[in-house]
mmCIF file of C-alpha atoms and ligand atoms in Angstrom:
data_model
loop_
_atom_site.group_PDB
_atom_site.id
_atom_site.type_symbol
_atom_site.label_atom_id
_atom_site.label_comp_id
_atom_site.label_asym_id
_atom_site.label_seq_id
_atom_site.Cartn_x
_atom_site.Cartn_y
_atom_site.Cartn_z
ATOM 1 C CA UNK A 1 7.401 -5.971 -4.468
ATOM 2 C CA UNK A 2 4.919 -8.286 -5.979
ATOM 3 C CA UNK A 3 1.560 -7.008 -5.471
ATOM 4 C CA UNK A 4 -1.449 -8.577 -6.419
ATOM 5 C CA UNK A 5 -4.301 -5.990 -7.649
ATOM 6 C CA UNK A 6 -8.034 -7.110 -7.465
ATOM 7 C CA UNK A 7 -10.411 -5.808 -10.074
ATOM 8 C CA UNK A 8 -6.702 -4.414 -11.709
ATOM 9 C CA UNK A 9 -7.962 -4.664 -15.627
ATOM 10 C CA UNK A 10 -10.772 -2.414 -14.687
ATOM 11 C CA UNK A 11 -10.951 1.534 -14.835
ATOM 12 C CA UNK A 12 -8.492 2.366 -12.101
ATOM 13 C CA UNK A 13 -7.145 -0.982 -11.735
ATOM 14 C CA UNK A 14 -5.159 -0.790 -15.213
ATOM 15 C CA UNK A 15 -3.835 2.414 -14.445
ATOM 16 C CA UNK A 16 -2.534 1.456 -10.967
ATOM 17 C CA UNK A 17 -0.799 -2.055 -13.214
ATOM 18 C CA UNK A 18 0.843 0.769 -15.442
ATOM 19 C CA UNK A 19 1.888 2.725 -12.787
ATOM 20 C CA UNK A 20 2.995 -0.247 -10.468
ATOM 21 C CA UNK A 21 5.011 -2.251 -13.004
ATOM 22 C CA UNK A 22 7.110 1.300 -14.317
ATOM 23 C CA UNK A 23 8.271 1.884 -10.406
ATOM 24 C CA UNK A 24 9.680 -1.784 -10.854
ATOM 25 C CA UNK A 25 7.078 -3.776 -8.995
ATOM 26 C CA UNK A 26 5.471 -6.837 -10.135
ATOM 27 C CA UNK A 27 1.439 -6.663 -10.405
ATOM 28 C CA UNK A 28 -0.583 -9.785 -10.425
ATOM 29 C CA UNK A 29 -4.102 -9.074 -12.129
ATOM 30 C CA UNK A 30 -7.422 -10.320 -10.482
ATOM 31 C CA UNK A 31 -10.184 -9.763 -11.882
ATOM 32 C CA UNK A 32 -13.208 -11.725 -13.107
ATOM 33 C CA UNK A 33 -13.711 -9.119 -15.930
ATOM 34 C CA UNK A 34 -17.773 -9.050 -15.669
ATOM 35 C CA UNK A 35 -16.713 -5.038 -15.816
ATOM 36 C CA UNK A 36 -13.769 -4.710 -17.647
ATOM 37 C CA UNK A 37 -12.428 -5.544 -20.791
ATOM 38 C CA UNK A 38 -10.014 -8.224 -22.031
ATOM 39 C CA UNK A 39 -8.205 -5.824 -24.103
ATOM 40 C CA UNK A 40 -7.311 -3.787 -21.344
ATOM 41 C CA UNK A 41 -4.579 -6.540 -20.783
ATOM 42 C CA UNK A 42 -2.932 -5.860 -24.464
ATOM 43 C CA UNK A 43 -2.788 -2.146 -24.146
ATOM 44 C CA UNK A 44 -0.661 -2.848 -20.560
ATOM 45 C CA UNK A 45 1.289 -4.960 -22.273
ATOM 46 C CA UNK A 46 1.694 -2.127 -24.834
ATOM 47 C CA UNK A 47 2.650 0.927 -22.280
ATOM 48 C CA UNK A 48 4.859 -1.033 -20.493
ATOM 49 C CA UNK A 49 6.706 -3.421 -22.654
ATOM 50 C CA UNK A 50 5.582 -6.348 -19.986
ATOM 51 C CA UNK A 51 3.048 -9.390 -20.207
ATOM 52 C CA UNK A 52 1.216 -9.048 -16.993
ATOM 53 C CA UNK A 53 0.350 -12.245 -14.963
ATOM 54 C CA UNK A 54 -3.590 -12.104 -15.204
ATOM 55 C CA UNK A 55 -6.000 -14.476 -12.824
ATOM 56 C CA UNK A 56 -9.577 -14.890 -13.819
ATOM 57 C CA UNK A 57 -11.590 -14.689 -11.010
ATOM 58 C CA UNK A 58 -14.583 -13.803 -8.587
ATOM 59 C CA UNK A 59 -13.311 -12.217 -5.553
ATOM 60 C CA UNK A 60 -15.308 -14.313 -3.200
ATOM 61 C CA UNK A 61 -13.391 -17.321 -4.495
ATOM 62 C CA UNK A 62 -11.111 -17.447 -1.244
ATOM 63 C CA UNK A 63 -9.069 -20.830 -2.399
ATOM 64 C CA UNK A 64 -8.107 -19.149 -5.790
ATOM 65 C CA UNK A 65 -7.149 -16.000 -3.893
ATOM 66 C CA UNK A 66 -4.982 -18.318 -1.921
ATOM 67 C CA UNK A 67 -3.440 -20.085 -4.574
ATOM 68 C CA UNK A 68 -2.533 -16.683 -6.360
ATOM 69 C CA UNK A 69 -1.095 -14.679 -3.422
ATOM 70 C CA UNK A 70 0.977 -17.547 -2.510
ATOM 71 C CA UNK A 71 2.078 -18.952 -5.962
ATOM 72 C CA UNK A 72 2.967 -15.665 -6.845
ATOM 73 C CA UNK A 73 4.689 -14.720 -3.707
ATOM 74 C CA UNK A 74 2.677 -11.536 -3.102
ATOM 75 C CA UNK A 75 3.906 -9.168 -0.733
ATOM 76 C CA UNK A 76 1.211 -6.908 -0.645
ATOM 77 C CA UNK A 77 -2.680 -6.497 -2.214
ATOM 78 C CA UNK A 78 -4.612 -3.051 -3.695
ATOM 79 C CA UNK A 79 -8.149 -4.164 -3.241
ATOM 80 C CA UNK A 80 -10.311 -2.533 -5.984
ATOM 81 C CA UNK A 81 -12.793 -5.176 -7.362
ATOM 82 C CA UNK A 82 -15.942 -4.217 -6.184
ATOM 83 C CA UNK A 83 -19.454 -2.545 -7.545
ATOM 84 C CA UNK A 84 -19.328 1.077 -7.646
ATOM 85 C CA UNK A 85 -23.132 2.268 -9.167
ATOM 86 C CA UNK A 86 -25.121 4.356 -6.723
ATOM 87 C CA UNK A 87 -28.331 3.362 -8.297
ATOM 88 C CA UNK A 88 -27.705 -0.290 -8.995
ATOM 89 C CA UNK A 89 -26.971 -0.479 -4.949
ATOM 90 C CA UNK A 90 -30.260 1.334 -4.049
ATOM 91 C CA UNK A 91 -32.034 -1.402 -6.558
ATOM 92 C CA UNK A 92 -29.913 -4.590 -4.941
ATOM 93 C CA UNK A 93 -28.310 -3.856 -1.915
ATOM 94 C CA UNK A 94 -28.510 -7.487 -1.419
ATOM 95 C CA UNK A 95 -25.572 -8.064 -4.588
ATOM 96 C CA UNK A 96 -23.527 -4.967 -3.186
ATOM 97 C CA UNK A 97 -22.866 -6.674 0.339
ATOM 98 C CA UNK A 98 -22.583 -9.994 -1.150
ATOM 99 C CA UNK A 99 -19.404 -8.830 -3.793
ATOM 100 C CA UNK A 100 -18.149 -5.897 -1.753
ATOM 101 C CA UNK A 101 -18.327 -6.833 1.495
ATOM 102 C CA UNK A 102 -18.120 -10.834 0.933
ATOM 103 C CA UNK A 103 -15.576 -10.385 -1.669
ATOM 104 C CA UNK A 104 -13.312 -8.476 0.891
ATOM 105 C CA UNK A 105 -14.003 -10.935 4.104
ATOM 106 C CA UNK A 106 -12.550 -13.844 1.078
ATOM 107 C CA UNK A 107 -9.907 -11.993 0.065
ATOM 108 C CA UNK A 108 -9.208 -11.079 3.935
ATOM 109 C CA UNK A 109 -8.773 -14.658 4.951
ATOM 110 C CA UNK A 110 -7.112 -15.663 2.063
ATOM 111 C CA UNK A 111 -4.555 -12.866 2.992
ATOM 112 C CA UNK A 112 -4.378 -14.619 6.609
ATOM 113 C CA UNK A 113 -3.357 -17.620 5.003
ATOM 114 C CA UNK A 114 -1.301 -16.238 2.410
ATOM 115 C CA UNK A 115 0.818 -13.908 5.264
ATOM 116 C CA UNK A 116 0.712 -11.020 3.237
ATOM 117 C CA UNK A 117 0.921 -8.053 5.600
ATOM 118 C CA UNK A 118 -0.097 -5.290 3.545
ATOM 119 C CA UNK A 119 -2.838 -3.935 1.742
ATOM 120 C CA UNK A 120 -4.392 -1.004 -0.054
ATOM 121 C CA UNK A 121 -8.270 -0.619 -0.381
ATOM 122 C CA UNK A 122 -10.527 1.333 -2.742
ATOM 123 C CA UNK A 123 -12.687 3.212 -0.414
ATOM 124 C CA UNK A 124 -14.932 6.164 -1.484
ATOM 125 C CA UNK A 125 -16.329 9.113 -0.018
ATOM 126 C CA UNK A 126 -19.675 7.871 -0.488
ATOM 127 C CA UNK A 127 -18.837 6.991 3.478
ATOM 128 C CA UNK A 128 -19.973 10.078 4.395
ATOM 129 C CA UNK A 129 -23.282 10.181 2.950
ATOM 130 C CA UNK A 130 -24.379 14.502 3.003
ATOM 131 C CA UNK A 131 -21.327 16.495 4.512
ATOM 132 C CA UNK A 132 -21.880 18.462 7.623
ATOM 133 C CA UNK A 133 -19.666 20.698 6.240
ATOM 134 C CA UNK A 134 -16.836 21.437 3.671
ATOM 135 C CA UNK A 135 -14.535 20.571 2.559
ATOM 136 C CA UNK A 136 -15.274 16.827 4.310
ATOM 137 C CA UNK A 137 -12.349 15.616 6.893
ATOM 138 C CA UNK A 138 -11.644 12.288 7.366
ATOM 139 C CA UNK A 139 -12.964 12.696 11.254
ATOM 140 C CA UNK A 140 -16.426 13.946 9.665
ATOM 141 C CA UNK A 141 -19.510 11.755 10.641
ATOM 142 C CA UNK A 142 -19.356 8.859 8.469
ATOM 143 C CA UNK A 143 -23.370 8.482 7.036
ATOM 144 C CA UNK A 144 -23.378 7.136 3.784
ATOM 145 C CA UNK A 145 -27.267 7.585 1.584
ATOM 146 C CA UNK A 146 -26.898 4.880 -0.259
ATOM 147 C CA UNK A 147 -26.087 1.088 -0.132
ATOM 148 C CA UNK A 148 -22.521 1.510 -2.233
ATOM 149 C CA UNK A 149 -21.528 3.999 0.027
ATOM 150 C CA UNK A 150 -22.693 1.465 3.107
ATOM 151 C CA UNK A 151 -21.031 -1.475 1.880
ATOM 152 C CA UNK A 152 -17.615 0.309 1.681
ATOM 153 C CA UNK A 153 -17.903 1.740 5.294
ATOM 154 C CA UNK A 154 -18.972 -1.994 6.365
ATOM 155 C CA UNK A 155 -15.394 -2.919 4.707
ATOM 156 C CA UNK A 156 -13.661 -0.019 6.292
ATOM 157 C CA UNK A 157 -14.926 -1.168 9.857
ATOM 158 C CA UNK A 158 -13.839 -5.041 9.323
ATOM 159 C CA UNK A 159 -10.071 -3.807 8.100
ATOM 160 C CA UNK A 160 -10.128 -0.800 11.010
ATOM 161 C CA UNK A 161 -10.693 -4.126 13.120
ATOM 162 C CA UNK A 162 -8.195 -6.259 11.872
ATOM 163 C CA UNK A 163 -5.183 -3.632 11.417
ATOM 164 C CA UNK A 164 -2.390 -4.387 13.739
ATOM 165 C CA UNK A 165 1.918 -4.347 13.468
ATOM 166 C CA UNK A 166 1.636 -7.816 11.618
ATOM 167 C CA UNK A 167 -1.034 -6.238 9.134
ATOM 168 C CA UNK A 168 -1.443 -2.921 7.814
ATOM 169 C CA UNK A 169 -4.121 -1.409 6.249
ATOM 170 C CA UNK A 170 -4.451 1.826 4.282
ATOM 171 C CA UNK A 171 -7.899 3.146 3.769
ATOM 172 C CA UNK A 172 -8.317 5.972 0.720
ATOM 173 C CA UNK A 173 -11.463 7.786 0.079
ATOM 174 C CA UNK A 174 -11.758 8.759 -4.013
ATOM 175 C CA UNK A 175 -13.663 11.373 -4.308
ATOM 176 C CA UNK A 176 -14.602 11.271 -8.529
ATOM 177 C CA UNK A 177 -11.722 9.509 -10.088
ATOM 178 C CA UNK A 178 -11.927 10.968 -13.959
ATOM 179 C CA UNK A 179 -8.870 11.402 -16.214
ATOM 180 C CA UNK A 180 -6.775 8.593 -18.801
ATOM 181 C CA UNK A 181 -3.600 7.927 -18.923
ATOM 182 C CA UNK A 182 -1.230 10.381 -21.066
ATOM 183 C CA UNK A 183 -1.095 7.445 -23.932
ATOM 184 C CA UNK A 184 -4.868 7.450 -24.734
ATOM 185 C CA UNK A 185 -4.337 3.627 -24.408
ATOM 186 C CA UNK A 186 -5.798 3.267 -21.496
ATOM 187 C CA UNK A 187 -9.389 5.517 -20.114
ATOM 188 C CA UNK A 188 -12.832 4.214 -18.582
ATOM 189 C CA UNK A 189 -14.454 2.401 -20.619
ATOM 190 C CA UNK A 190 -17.655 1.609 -18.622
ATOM 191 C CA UNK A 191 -19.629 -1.367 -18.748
ATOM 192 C CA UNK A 192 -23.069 -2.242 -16.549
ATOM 193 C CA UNK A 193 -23.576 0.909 -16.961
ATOM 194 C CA UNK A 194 -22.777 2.442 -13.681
ATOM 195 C CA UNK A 195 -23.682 6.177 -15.276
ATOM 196 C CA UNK A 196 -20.377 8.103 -14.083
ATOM 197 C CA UNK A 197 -20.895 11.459 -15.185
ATOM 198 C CA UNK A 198 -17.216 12.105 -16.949
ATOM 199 C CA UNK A 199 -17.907 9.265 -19.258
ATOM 200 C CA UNK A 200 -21.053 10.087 -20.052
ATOM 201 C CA UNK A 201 -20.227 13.372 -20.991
ATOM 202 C CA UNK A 202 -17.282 12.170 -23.352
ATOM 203 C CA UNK A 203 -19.642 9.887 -24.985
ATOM 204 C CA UNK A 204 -22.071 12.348 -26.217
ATOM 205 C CA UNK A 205 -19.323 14.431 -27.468
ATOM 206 C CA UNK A 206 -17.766 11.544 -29.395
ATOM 207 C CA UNK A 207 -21.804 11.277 -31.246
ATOM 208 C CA UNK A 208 -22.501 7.994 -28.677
ATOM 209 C CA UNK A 209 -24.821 9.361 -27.158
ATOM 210 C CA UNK A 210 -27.530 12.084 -28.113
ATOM 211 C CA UNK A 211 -27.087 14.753 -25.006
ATOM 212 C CA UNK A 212 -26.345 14.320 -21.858
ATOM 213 C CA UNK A 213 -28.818 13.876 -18.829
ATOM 214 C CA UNK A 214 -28.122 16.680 -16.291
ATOM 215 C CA UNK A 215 -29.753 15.232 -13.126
ATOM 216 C CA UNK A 216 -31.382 17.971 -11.303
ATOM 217 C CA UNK A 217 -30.996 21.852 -11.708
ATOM 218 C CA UNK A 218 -32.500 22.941 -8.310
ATOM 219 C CA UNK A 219 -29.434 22.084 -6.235
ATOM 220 C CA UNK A 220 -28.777 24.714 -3.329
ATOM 221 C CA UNK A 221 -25.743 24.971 -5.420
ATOM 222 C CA UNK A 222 -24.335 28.357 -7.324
ATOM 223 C CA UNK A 223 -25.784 26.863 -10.825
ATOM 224 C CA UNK A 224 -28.500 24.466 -9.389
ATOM 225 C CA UNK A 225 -26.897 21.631 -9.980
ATOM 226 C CA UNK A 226 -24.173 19.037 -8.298
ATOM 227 C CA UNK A 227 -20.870 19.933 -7.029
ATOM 228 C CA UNK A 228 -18.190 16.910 -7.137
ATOM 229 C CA UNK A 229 -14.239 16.755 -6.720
ATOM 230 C CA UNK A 230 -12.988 15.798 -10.124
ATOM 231 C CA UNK A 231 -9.120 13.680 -9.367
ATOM 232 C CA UNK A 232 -6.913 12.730 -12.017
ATOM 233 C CA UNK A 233 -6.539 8.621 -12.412
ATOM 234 C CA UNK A 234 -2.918 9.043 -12.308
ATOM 235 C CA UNK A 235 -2.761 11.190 -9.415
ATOM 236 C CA UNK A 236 -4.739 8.800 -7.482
ATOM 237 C CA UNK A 237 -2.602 5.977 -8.467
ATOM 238 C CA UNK A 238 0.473 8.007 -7.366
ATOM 239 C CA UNK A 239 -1.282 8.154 -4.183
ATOM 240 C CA UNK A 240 -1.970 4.859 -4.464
ATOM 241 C CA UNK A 241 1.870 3.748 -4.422
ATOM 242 C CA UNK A 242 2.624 6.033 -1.903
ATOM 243 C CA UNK A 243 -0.094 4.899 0.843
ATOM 244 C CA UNK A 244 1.362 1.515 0.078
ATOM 245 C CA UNK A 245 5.298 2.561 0.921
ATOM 246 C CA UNK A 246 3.869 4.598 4.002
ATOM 247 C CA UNK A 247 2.177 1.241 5.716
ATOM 248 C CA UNK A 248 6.315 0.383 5.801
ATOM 249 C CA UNK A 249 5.913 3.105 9.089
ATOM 250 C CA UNK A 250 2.359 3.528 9.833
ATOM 251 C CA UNK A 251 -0.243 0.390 11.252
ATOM 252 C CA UNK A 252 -3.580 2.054 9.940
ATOM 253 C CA UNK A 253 -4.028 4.906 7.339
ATOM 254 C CA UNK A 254 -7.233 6.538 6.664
ATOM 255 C CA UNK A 255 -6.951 9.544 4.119
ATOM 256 C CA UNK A 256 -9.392 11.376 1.624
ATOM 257 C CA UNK A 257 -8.136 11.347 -2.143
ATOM 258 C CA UNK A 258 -9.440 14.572 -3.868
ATOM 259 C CA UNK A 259 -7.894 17.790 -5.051
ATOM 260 C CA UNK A 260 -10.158 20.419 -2.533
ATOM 261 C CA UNK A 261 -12.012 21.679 -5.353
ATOM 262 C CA UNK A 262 -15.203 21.411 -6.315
ATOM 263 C CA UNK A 263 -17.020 21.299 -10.129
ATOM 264 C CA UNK A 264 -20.316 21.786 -10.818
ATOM 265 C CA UNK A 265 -21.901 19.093 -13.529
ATOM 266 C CA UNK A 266 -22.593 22.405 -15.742
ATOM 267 C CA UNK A 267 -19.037 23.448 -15.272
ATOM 268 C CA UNK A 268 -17.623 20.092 -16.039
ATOM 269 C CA UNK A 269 -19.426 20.399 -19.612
ATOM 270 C CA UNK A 270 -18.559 23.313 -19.760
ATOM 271 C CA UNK A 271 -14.468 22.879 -19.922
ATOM 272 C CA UNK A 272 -15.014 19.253 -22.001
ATOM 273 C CA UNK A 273 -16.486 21.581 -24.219
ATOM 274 C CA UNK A 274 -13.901 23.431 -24.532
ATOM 275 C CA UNK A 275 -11.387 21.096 -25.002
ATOM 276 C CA UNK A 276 -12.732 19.108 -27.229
ATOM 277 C CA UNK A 277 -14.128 21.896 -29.552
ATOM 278 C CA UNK A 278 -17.659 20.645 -29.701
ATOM 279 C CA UNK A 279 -21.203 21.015 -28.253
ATOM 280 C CA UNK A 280 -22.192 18.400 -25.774
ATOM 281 C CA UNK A 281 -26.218 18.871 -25.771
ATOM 282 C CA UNK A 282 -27.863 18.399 -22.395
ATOM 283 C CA UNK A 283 -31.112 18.102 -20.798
ATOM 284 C CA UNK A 284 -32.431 18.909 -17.722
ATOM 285 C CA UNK A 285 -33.478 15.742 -15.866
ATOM 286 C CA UNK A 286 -35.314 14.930 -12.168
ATOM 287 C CA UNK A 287 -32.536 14.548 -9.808
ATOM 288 C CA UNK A 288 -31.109 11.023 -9.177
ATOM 289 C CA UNK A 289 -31.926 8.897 -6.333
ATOM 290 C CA UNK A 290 -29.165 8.707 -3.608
ATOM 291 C CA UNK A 291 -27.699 11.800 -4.950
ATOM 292 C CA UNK A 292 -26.279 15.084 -2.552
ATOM 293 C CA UNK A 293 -25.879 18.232 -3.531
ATOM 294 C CA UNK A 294 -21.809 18.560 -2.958
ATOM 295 C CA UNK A 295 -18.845 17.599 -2.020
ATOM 296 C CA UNK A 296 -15.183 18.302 -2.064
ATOM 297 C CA UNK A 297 -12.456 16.485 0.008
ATOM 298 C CA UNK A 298 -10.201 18.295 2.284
ATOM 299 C CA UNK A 299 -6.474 17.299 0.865
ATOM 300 C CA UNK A 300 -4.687 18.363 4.490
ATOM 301 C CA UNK A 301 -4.270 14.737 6.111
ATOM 302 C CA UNK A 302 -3.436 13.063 2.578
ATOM 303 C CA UNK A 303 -0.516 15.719 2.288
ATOM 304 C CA UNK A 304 0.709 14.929 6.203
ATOM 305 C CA UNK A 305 0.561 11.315 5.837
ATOM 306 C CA UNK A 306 1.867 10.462 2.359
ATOM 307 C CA UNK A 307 3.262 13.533 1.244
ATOM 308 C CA UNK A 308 1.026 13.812 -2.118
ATOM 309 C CA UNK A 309 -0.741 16.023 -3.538
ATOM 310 C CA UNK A 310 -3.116 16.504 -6.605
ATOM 311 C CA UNK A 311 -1.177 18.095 -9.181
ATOM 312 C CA UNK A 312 -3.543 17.938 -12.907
ATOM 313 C CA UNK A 313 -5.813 20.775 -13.164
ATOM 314 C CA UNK A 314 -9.532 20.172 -14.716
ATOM 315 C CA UNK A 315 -7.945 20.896 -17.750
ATOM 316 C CA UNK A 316 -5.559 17.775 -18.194
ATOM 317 C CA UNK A 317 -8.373 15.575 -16.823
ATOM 318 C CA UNK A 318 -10.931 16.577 -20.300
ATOM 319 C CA UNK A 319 -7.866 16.832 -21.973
ATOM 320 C CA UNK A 320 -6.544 13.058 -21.457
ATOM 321 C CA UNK A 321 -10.283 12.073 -21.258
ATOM 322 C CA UNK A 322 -10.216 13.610 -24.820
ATOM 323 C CA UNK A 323 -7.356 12.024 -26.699
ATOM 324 C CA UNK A 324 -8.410 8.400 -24.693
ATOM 325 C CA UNK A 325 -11.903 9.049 -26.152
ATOM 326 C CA UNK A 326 -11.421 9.948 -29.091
ATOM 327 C CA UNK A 327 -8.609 7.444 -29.847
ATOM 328 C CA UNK A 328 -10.979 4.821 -29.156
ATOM 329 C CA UNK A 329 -14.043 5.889 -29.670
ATOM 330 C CA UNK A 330 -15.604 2.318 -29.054
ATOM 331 C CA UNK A 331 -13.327 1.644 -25.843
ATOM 332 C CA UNK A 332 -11.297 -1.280 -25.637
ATOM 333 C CA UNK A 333 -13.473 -2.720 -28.377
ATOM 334 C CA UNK A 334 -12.090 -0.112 -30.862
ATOM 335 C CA UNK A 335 -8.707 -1.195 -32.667
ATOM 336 C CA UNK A 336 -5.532 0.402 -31.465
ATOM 337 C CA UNK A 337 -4.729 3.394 -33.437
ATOM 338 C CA UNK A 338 -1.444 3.725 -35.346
ATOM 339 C CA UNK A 339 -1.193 7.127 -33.386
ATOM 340 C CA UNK A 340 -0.679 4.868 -30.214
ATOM 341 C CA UNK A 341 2.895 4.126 -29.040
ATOM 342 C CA UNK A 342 3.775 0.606 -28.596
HETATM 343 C C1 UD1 B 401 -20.666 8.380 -6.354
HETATM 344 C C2 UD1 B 401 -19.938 8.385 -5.052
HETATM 345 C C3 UD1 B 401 -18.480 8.144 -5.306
HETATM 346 C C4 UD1 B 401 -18.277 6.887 -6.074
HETATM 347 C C5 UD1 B 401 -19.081 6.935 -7.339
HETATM 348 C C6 UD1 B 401 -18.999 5.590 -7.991
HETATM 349 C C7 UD1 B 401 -21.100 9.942 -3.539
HETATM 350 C C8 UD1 B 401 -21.015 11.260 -2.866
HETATM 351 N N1 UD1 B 401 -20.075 9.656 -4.378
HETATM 352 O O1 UD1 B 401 -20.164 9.453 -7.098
HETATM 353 O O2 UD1 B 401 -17.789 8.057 -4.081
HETATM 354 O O3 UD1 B 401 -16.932 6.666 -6.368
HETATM 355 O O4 UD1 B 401 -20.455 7.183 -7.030
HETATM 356 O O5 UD1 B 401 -19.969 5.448 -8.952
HETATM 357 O O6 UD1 B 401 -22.019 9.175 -3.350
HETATM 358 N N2 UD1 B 401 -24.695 13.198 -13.213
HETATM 359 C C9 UD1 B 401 -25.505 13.790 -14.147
HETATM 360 N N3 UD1 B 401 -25.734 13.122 -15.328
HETATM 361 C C10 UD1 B 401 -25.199 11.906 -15.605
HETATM 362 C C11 UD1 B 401 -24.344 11.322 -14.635
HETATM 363 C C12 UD1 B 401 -24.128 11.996 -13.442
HETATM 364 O O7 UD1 B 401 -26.042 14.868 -13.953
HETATM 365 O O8 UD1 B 401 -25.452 11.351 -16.676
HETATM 366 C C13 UD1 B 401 -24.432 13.906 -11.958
HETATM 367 C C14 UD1 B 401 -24.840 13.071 -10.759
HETATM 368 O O9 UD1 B 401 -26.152 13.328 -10.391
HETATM 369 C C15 UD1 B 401 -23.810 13.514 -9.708
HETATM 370 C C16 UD1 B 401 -22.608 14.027 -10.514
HETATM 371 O O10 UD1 B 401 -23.048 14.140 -11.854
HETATM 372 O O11 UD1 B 401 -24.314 14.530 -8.918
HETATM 373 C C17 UD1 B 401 -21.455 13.057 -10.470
HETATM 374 O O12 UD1 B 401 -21.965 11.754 -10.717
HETATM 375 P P1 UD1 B 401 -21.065 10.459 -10.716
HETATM 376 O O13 UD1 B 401 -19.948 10.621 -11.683
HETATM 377 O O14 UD1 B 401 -21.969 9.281 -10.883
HETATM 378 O O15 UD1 B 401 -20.397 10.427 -9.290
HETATM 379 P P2 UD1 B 401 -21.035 10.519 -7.813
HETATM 380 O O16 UD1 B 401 -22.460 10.152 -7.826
HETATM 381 O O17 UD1 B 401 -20.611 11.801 -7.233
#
């Protein structure tokens, strides 16, 4: 298929290209890179022995949408350009409906135009603001406590809408995408600074940062402080792939992407620690605005309706966080190392 991926040179975007273009597909870039790094397009080339097509863009450019799905025949679209900082959303909620939930109603009607039948968007499970209880279902009550989390649900409600036969729609939840691809070509390499915790922590152990910020140690929590679901990038983009083969059968999918485990921050330090061999200093800080205590996805309805699973342990995600890290300790800025294939 050809499929065109908006926001595909950013963090999972470039990972979903990789993964995309070695089952044989085509990908078709979008992206307006105000978050993600020219490079990125090199090291695809580089893991996969393909030029990808790339279009420069802003996702609420519906006539260049248009132009691309049709000149490139699309068949399908994985909608991840969007904004993804809690706290930037609390301080303009104004810029998060205008990108995520404008971007999408563009890149919506271009897909009426376009007759592309298919597509596969980047939800989060910031949708369900504080869990009633865990792990969180998919038929939880959706609450989100923070303007990210509201302009996704507003997104999920116009596609929920619009699903039908003629056009399919497959809704995933990511819990905390971490993780880099096997390679250490390819990793997050944030920009805006959106503050992700996983990034933050490999930062300070690569000597970028001084110590890391620990927001809040009075969590009703078994350490005090915040319990995530940490997901491998590559098993999310396997899950990816496989929500987008399943809307061959099903009209409307709506699944959680996690692995039904939950991390503390502490205990997230704690194994990067370990795997990296070095002390990541941290300081207590006042809990973060917009913040809950925890959350962990239940994996049950991902596992019924695409048959996937999350298979990399918190191990392999420091581990490939690691090598990506420390290959490039500047991020895409830093020059490919001769210990890199390609
Ligand atoms: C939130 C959303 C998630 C979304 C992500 C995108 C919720 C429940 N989840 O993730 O769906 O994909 O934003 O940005 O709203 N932390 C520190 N120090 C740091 C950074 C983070 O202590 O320097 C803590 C945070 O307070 C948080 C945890 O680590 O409790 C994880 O933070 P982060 O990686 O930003 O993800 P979420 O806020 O869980």
């Amino acid at each position: 298929m050809n499929i065109m991926v908006t926001g595909g040179a950013g963090y999972i975007g470039s990972h979903t290209c990789v993964e995309l273009m070695k089952a044989g597909h085509s990908a078709v870039i979008f992206d307006d890179f105000s978050r993600s790094h020219p490079n990125v397009v090199d090291r695809i080339r580089r893991l996969t022995g393909v030029v990808p097509i790339v279009i420069a863009g802003d996702i609420r450019d519906r006539k260049l949408l248009e132009e691309t799905l049709s000149t490139h025949r699309c068949d399908a679209v994985i909608h991840l350009a969007g904004l993804k900082s809690v706290p930037e959303s609390i301080e303009n909620p104004y810029l998060y409906q205008d990108i995520n939930v404008g971007g999408t109603r563009a890149l919506l009607q271009a897909i009426e135009t376009a007759r592309v039948h298919r597509v596969v968007f980047a939800s989060t499970a910031a949708v369900y603001g504080t869990p009633a209880s865990l792990p969180v279902r998919e038929d939880h009550a959706l609450q989100p406590s923070n303007p990210y989390g509201g302009s996704k649900l507003a997104v999920e409600t116009l596609l929920e809408t619009i699903a039908s036969d003629r056009f399919r729609v497959a809704i995933l939840r990511f819990f905390n995408p971490v993780g880099a691809h096997e390679s250490g070509l390819i990793g997050e390499d944030p920009r805006g600074n959106p503050g992700n915790l996983m990034p933050q922590i490999s930062q300070v152990a690569i000597g970028r940062r001084p110590w890391l910020d620990i927001f809040g140690d009075d969590y009703p929590t078994s350490d005090g402080t915040t319990v995530r679901d940490y997901l491998h990038v590559m098993d999310l983009v396997a899950a990816q792939i496989r929500a987008m083969e399943a809307l061959e059968r099903e009209r409307l999918i709506k699944v959680n992407l996690g692995t039904g485990h939950g991390y503390s921050v502490l205990q997230l330090v704690d194994a990067f620690s370990r795997t990296c061999g070095r002390n990541i200093p941290c300081r207590f800080a006042p809990r973060r605005a917009g913040d809950i205590a925890e959350s962990y996805a239940s994996g049950d309805l991902a596992q019924k309706m695409l048959g996937w699973r999350a298979e990399r342990s918190l191990d392999d995600m420091c581990r490939d966080v690691w090598r990506w890290q420390s290959l490039n300790p500047q991020g895409f800025e830093s020059a490919p190392s001769s210990r890199q294939p390609g």
